[in-house]
Amino acid sequence: SEDAAVEPLTELLGSLDARETARAVCELPIEQQAELLRRLSPEAAVEVLDTLPEVTVVEAVEELPADVAAAIVHELPSDDQADLIGAMDSAAAAAVLAELADDEAERIAELAAYPEDCAGGLMATEVVALRDIATVETTLRRLRAGATKLRDLDVQYAYVVAKGRRLVGVLRLRDLLIADERSRLTEIMIADPLSIPAETPLDELIAFFDSNSFLGVPVVDGEGRLLGVVSRRAVDEAAEEQATSDYRRSMGVVAEELRSMPVLRRSRMRLSWLSVNILLNVVAASVIAAYEETLSSVIALAVFLPIISDMSGCSGNQAVAVSMRELSLGLLRPSEWLRVWIKEGSVGFLNGLVLGGLLGVVAALYAGNVWMGIVVGGALAINTLVAVLLGGVIPLALKRAGVDPALASSPLLTTVTDMCGFFSALSLATLLLDKLV
Amino acid sequence: SEDAAVEPLTELLGSLDARETARAVCELPIEQQAELLRRLSPEAAVEVLDTLPEVTVVEAVEELPADVAAAIVHELPSDDQADLIGAMDSAAAAAVLAELADDEAERIAELAAYPEDCAGGLMATEVVALRDIATVETTLRRLRAGATKLRDLDVQYAYVVAKGRRLVGVLRLRDLLIADERSRLTEIMIADPLSIPAETPLDELIAFFDSNSFLGVPVVDGEGRLLGVVSRRAVDEAAEEQATSDYRRSMGVVAEELRSMPVLRRSRMRLSWLSVNILLNVVAASVIAAYEETLSSVIALAVFLPIISDMSGCSGNQAVAVSMRELSLGLLRPSEWLRVWIKEGSVGFLNGLVLGGLLGVVAALYAGNVWMGIVVGGALAINTLVAVLLGGVIPLALKRAGVDPALASSPLLTTVTDMCGFFSALSLATLLLDKLV
C-alpha cells in the first residue's frame, strides 16, 4: 500500500539536515510537496516546514486538505500559526480555522489580524503568567507539579499579573533559583516592567532591543493586560529578513522568487519591475533623441554618453546607501536634507573633479580635441554633483512620504541622473559645437 | 574647573535614548568624542560606546590615553573586548593591553587572535561552568552563595565539565527549578551536548542556529575543553551586519562610511570603487568606439544603446539576486550551474522576447523603419538571455573562487552585459546597414 512508504520516508527525512531537507523538498512540484506533508505525522510535517522558505510553506499548506492542514497548524507555535493563516488566501485560511477547536481558531484569527511586522504580529502567546499574590515556595511547587509544561516552553521569563491579567512585574525564571522561598513574587520581581503596545512597528522594536538587553518584552493592550511576548529572536529574524529583502529589492527582485517556481510566474514577477524600468529608460533616452542633430555632428560623444550615465548612477547610489545606513542607525532624521546636502556637496564636488578630470583626459585623447575633453569631463563633474545631492536626499523624501526607500530609490535616481547626464553632455556640446567639429 | 562639567554631562547623556546619544556623539569631531569618553566614568563610557557604530568606537578609543582606554576595555564583555582590541591599530592595542592585568590582557589577546566572524571571534568567555561531580543541592547552594555573580551574567545555560574543563553536558539553569535536589548534575544535564570548534565560520554558525533552537552553543578546543559560548544573539547580529553590508557593498559603499567622517576620507573611500568602475566602463564603451562608422550612419541607434545596456544589467542583476538568495537559503550549491542555466534560460528567453518586442516597436516607430526595430529588439532579446545566464552563475563562480559575490557580482556582470549589448546592436546594424539607411 501507499502508506507503507511513510516509515522509510520519515527516516530518510530524519537523516537529512535542515538545508538538505529544504533543497530536496523545494525541488518537488507543489502538489508533491503537499502529498509529502500529508503522509507525514503533523509533528514531522512541522519539522519539514521549519526548513522551507515562507512562500513555499504557504503554498504547500494551501494545497492540503483542510483537516490535514489544521492538524499541522495545531502543532505550530502561536506566532507561526498567525503568520501562516495570515499569509494563506482567505478561503483556504477559513477552511483550516473551521477544522480547529473554536477557542484555538479564535485566538489564531485574532493574532493573524495584526500586521506581520508589528509587535502583535511577532508576539507569541505562550507565556508563563504567575499571580502577584503567590510566594516563591508556592510558585516552585506549581512549576514542579506542571514541570512538563515549563519544559516545553522555551522561555526564560515569567510575567507577574494582577487580577484581570494586568501586568505588574517580570521575573527571570532563573532568579527563582537564588531567591528566599518565603518571599512573595512581588518582592523579587522587577516591578513596573517595560512593555509595549501591540501596534508597535518593527522599527521601534529593533530600536527597543538595541537599547535594552532583554530576551523578550511583554505586549499589552490599551488597559495594560498581558497579551503575549515579543522575543528578541523574532525581532532579529524580522530585521534580518527586512535587510536581505532590501538588498534583493534594490536589485529589482520584488517578490520571493525561487527557481523551483513555474517559469511563467517567475517571468511575470521579474517583468513587473522590468517593464517599469524600460519605461523610465525610454523617458531618459528621449533626451538623446532631442539632441540627435548635435550627436550626428559629434559622433564620438556617443561613446561617452553611457559612461557618464552609468558613473553618475553609481555615485548617486553610494549617497543613497550612506543615507539608508544613517537612517537605520538613527544618525539621520528625514528632515535633515540640508545637512545631507552640505556633506554630500563637498564629496560630490571633489569626486566630480577627479572623475570628470579622468574621463575628460580620455575623451580629449580619443577625439584628438581638448574641447571634447571639456564637454565630457564637465558633464560628468556636474552630473556627479547632481547625483550625490539627489541620492543623499531621495531616501529621506521617500521615508517622509511613507514609501519604502529600498524599493524606489535606485530607479528614481538613475532615471533623473541619466536624463541630467545626457542633457549636460549634449547641451554643452551644442554650445561648443563649432569647437568640436 | 573642567571636571565640574562631568556631573551634568552624565545626567544629560542618561536622559537621552540610545539613538539620540549616537546622533549627538557622532556629530562631534573625533578628538571631542575622546574627550567626552575621558571625562565619563568607565561604566558610563561603555554605555555611550554601546550606542555608536563600530568604526566610531574604534577611532574614539584609539584617541584616548592608554590608561583611560584600558579602564573602559576592562568594563566590556569579553567578546567586545576582543573585537575592539582586534580592530585597533596594533601599537594602540599593545599600549592598552600593557595597562591591563596580565591575565586579562593575555585572555583578550588570545580572543582577539581569532578572526571576527568565526566562533572564536564571536564567543563570550563568561560562562557558568559546574563540575560533573556536584548535586543539584550543592549547586543551588553554590549559586545562592555567589548569587551576585549569576545575577550579572545574562546567561540561561550552565555547562557541566569534567576534570581539565572537558565539556560533558549542558544544563538549562531554569531546569534546576524543577529538579529533585538529590539528583546529580550528570542525571539532569543533557549529556554529549552539541559543541563547535573555535574555527567554525559564520556561515556554519548561521546554519547551526537555523537548524537548532538553542540560545547558545559551547565552543571547544581540539581536546574538547570548554573555551566559551557563542550566543544566538551574537550570530544573529553578525548575520544582520553581513546582510546589510552586502546591500551597501552592492551599491559600492565599500567601507563603513558615516557623514561625520572627514570629507577627504569619505571622498577617497568612494573613489576607490568608482575608479575601478570608470575603467570597466571605458572598456565596455570601447565596443561603441569600434563601431563608430556604423553609428554615424545610423545615429538613431545612439538613443537605444544606453537602454539596451541598462535593461540587460537589470535583468542580469535579478538573476544574481535570486542565486545569492538560494545560496544563502542552502537551496543551491556552487556546482549547480547547469540547473541555473536551464531555469534562467527559460525565463531569460521569455523576458527577452517581451522586452525586445516592446523596445523593438518603440525603435521602429521612432526611426520609421521596421529594420531598426529588428536590430534594437533583437539586440535586447539576445542580451537579456546572455545577462540572466551570466547573472545566474556569476555568484556561484565567485563563491567557488572564494571571492565575496556581494562585492564583485554586479560590476563584473554589468561590464560584460554592456559590452555584449553594444556589440549585438552594433554588429546587427552593420550587417543590416543597407536596410537601415
mmCIF file of N, CA, C and O in Angstrom, chain A residues 128-173:
data_model
loop_
_atom_site.group_PDB
_atom_site.id
_atom_site.type_symbol
_atom_site.label_atom_id
_atom_site.label_comp_id
_atom_site.label_asym_id
_atom_site.label_seq_id
_atom_site.Cartn_x
_atom_site.Cartn_y
_atom_site.Cartn_z
ATOM 1 N N VAL A 128 4.455 32.199 30.563
ATOM 2 C CA VAL A 128 4.209 31.763 31.934
ATOM 3 C C VAL A 128 3.732 32.990 32.709
ATOM 4 O O VAL A 128 4.498 33.920 32.941
ATOM 5 N N ALA A 129 2.438 33.006 33.050
ATOM 6 C CA ALA A 129 1.889 34.125 33.811
ATOM 7 C C ALA A 129 1.614 33.648 35.236
ATOM 8 O O ALA A 129 0.973 32.614 35.447
ATOM 9 N N LEU A 130 2.167 34.362 36.220
ATOM 10 C CA LEU A 130 2.006 33.974 37.629
ATOM 11 C C LEU A 130 1.229 35.070 38.351
ATOM 12 O O LEU A 130 1.408 36.250 38.060
ATOM 13 N N ARG A 131 0.398 34.692 39.328
ATOM 14 C CA ARG A 131 -0.382 35.697 40.054
ATOM 15 C C ARG A 131 0.486 36.424 41.084
ATOM 16 O O ARG A 131 1.364 35.825 41.707
ATOM 17 N N ASP A 132 0.215 37.696 41.270
ATOM 18 C CA ASP A 132 1.030 38.529 42.147
ATOM 19 C C ASP A 132 0.946 38.127 43.625
ATOM 20 O O ASP A 132 1.800 38.499 44.413
ATOM 21 N N ILE A 133 -0.085 37.379 43.984
ATOM 22 C CA ILE A 133 -0.249 37.025 45.394
ATOM 23 C C ILE A 133 0.562 35.795 45.802
ATOM 24 O O ILE A 133 0.640 35.449 46.974
ATOM 25 N N ALA A 134 1.226 35.132 44.822
ATOM 26 C CA ALA A 134 1.951 33.888 45.126
ATOM 27 C C ALA A 134 3.292 34.164 45.806
ATOM 28 O O ALA A 134 3.834 35.260 45.724
ATOM 29 N N THR A 135 3.810 33.120 46.507
ATOM 30 C CA THR A 135 5.160 33.205 47.081
ATOM 31 C C THR A 135 6.099 32.369 46.214
ATOM 32 O O THR A 135 5.649 31.611 45.346
ATOM 33 N N VAL A 136 7.421 32.505 46.469
ATOM 34 C CA VAL A 136 8.394 31.705 45.732
ATOM 35 C C VAL A 136 8.118 30.225 45.944
ATOM 36 O O VAL A 136 8.128 29.426 45.007
ATOM 37 N N GLU A 137 7.804 29.860 47.207
ATOM 38 C CA GLU A 137 7.598 28.448 47.511
ATOM 39 C C GLU A 137 6.415 27.869 46.732
ATOM 40 O O GLU A 137 6.536 26.822 46.094
ATOM 41 N N THR A 138 5.264 28.566 46.770
ATOM 42 C CA THR A 138 4.088 28.026 46.070
ATOM 43 C C THR A 138 4.349 28.005 44.566
ATOM 44 O O THR A 138 3.899 27.103 43.860
ATOM 45 N N THR A 139 5.085 28.993 44.085
ATOM 46 C CA THR A 139 5.382 29.038 42.653
ATOM 47 C C THR A 139 6.253 27.866 42.239
ATOM 48 O O THR A 139 5.982 27.189 41.247
ATOM 49 N N LEU A 140 7.318 27.603 43.035
ATOM 50 C CA LEU A 140 8.188 26.476 42.714
ATOM 51 C C LEU A 140 7.395 25.177 42.740
ATOM 52 O O LEU A 140 7.564 24.318 41.882
ATOM 53 N N ARG A 141 6.498 25.041 43.766
ATOM 54 C CA ARG A 141 5.694 23.816 43.836
ATOM 55 C C ARG A 141 4.841 23.683 42.590
ATOM 56 O O ARG A 141 4.751 22.622 41.992
ATOM 57 N N ARG A 142 4.238 24.802 42.179
ATOM 58 C CA ARG A 142 3.375 24.779 40.992
ATOM 59 C C ARG A 142 4.173 24.434 39.742
ATOM 60 O O ARG A 142 3.736 23.643 38.909
ATOM 61 N N LEU A 143 5.347 25.036 39.617
ATOM 62 C CA LEU A 143 6.169 24.760 38.430
ATOM 63 C C LEU A 143 6.600 23.309 38.396
ATOM 64 O O LEU A 143 6.567 22.654 37.354
ATOM 65 N N ARG A 144 7.014 22.762 39.601
ATOM 66 C CA ARG A 144 7.453 21.365 39.636
ATOM 67 C C ARG A 144 6.294 20.429 39.324
ATOM 68 O O ARG A 144 6.464 19.431 38.646
ATOM 69 N N ALA A 145 5.106 20.781 39.786
ATOM 70 C CA ALA A 145 3.934 19.940 39.519
ATOM 71 C C ALA A 145 3.611 19.932 38.025
ATOM 72 O O ALA A 145 3.298 18.894 37.448
ATOM 73 N N GLY A 146 3.676 21.089 37.415
ATOM 74 C CA GLY A 146 3.388 21.158 35.973
ATOM 75 C C GLY A 146 4.661 21.169 35.165
ATOM 76 O O GLY A 146 4.738 21.828 34.124
ATOM 77 N N ALA A 147 5.674 20.412 35.658
ATOM 78 C CA ALA A 147 7.027 20.524 35.112
ATOM 79 C C ALA A 147 7.086 20.386 33.597
ATOM 80 O O ALA A 147 7.816 21.113 32.937
ATOM 81 N N THR A 148 6.325 19.473 33.038
ATOM 82 C CA THR A 148 6.412 19.241 31.599
ATOM 83 C C THR A 148 6.072 20.495 30.820
ATOM 84 O O THR A 148 6.694 20.808 29.824
ATOM 85 N N LYS A 149 5.060 21.213 31.303
ATOM 86 C CA LYS A 149 4.636 22.395 30.555
ATOM 87 C C LYS A 149 5.790 23.396 30.448
ATOM 88 O O LYS A 149 6.081 23.914 29.375
ATOM 89 N N LEU A 150 6.462 23.637 31.570
ATOM 90 C CA LEU A 150 7.592 24.560 31.565
ATOM 91 C C LEU A 150 8.705 24.041 30.672
ATOM 92 O O LEU A 150 9.355 24.793 29.969
ATOM 93 N N ARG A 151 8.888 22.699 30.703
ATOM 94 C CA ARG A 151 9.956 22.115 29.910
ATOM 95 C C ARG A 151 9.719 22.362 28.417
ATOM 96 O O ARG A 151 10.646 22.564 27.651
ATOM 97 N N ASP A 152 8.447 22.344 27.980
ATOM 98 C CA ASP A 152 8.127 22.547 26.570
ATOM 99 C C ASP A 152 8.301 23.993 26.137
ATOM 100 O O ASP A 152 8.604 24.284 24.990
ATOM 101 N N LEU A 153 8.049 24.908 27.051
ATOM 102 C CA LEU A 153 8.137 26.324 26.717
ATOM 103 C C LEU A 153 9.587 26.756 26.769
ATOM 104 O O LEU A 153 10.236 26.627 27.796
ATOM 105 N N ASP A 154 10.096 27.285 25.673
ATOM 106 C CA ASP A 154 11.479 27.718 25.693
ATOM 107 C C ASP A 154 11.524 29.192 26.102
ATOM 108 O O ASP A 154 11.894 30.058 25.330
ATOM 109 N N VAL A 155 11.104 29.478 27.333
ATOM 110 C CA VAL A 155 11.051 30.869 27.796
ATOM 111 C C VAL A 155 11.938 31.023 29.022
ATOM 112 O O VAL A 155 12.203 30.056 29.727
ATOM 113 N N GLN A 156 12.420 32.222 29.240
ATOM 114 C CA GLN A 156 13.342 32.481 30.333
ATOM 115 C C GLN A 156 12.723 33.409 31.379
ATOM 116 O O GLN A 156 13.270 33.583 32.450
ATOM 117 N N TYR A 157 11.591 34.028 31.040
ATOM 118 C CA TYR A 157 10.939 34.941 31.961
ATOM 119 C C TYR A 157 9.545 34.433 32.311
ATOM 120 O O TYR A 157 8.904 33.756 31.515
ATOM 121 N N ALA A 158 9.081 34.795 33.490
ATOM 122 C CA ALA A 158 7.673 34.643 33.803
ATOM 123 C C ALA A 158 7.119 36.049 34.013
ATOM 124 O O ALA A 158 7.870 36.980 34.321
ATOM 125 N N TYR A 159 5.838 36.216 33.804
ATOM 126 C CA TYR A 159 5.221 37.525 33.974
ATOM 127 C C TYR A 159 4.277 37.475 35.153
ATOM 128 O O TYR A 159 3.511 36.519 35.310
ATOM 129 N N VAL A 160 4.351 38.488 35.990
ATOM 130 C CA VAL A 160 3.520 38.528 37.183
ATOM 131 C C VAL A 160 2.334 39.432 36.887
ATOM 132 O O VAL A 160 2.503 40.573 36.443
ATOM 133 N N VAL A 161 1.122 38.882 37.070
ATOM 134 C CA VAL A 161 -0.081 39.630 36.719
ATOM 135 C C VAL A 161 -1.001 39.767 37.923
ATOM 136 O O VAL A 161 -1.073 38.890 38.779
ATOM 137 N N ALA A 162 -1.705 40.909 37.974
ATOM 138 C CA ALA A 162 -2.726 41.110 38.977
ATOM 139 C C ALA A 162 -4.052 40.601 38.419
ATOM 140 O O ALA A 162 -4.103 40.010 37.347
ATOM 141 N N LYS A 163 -5.107 40.829 39.150
ATOM 142 C CA LYS A 163 -6.443 40.401 38.703
ATOM 143 C C LYS A 163 -6.726 40.963 37.308
ATOM 144 O O LYS A 163 -6.313 42.082 36.998
ATOM 145 N N GLY A 164 -7.400 40.184 36.463
ATOM 146 C CA GLY A 164 -7.737 40.668 35.132
ATOM 147 C C GLY A 164 -6.540 40.664 34.203
ATOM 148 O O GLY A 164 -6.527 41.325 33.180
ATOM 149 N N ARG A 165 -5.510 39.862 34.611
ATOM 150 C CA ARG A 165 -4.313 39.683 33.772
ATOM 151 C C ARG A 165 -3.558 40.984 33.536
ATOM 152 O O ARG A 165 -2.857 41.150 32.535
ATOM 153 N N ARG A 166 -3.692 41.939 34.457
ATOM 154 C CA ARG A 166 -2.977 43.199 34.316
ATOM 155 C C ARG A 166 -1.517 42.973 34.693
ATOM 156 O O ARG A 166 -1.213 42.484 35.773
ATOM 157 N N LEU A 167 -0.593 43.338 33.809
ATOM 158 C CA LEU A 167 0.831 43.095 34.013
ATOM 159 C C LEU A 167 1.389 43.991 35.108
ATOM 160 O O LEU A 167 1.258 45.209 35.053
ATOM 161 N N VAL A 168 2.011 43.391 36.142
ATOM 162 C CA VAL A 168 2.609 44.205 37.199
ATOM 163 C C VAL A 168 4.105 43.958 37.390
ATOM 164 O O VAL A 168 4.781 44.742 38.041
ATOM 165 N N GLY A 169 4.647 42.871 36.815
ATOM 166 C CA GLY A 169 6.069 42.622 37.023
ATOM 167 C C GLY A 169 6.617 41.544 36.109
ATOM 168 O O GLY A 169 5.858 40.805 35.466
ATOM 169 N N VAL A 170 7.946 41.486 36.040
ATOM 170 C CA VAL A 170 8.641 40.465 35.258
ATOM 171 C C VAL A 170 9.595 39.734 36.187
ATOM 172 O O VAL A 170 10.173 40.332 37.089
ATOM 173 N N LEU A 171 9.747 38.438 35.958
ATOM 174 C CA LEU A 171 10.575 37.607 36.804
ATOM 175 C C LEU A 171 11.447 36.742 35.910
ATOM 176 O O LEU A 171 10.936 36.030 35.047
ATOM 177 N N ARG A 172 12.780 36.850 36.067
ATOM 178 C CA ARG A 172 13.623 35.888 35.372
ATOM 179 C C ARG A 172 13.452 34.555 36.072
ATOM 180 O O ARG A 172 13.662 34.468 37.293
ATOM 181 N N LEU A 173 13.089 33.503 35.328
ATOM 182 C CA LEU A 173 12.858 32.210 35.961
ATOM 183 C C LEU A 173 14.078 31.770 36.762
ATOM 184 O O LEU A 173 13.952 31.238 37.862
#
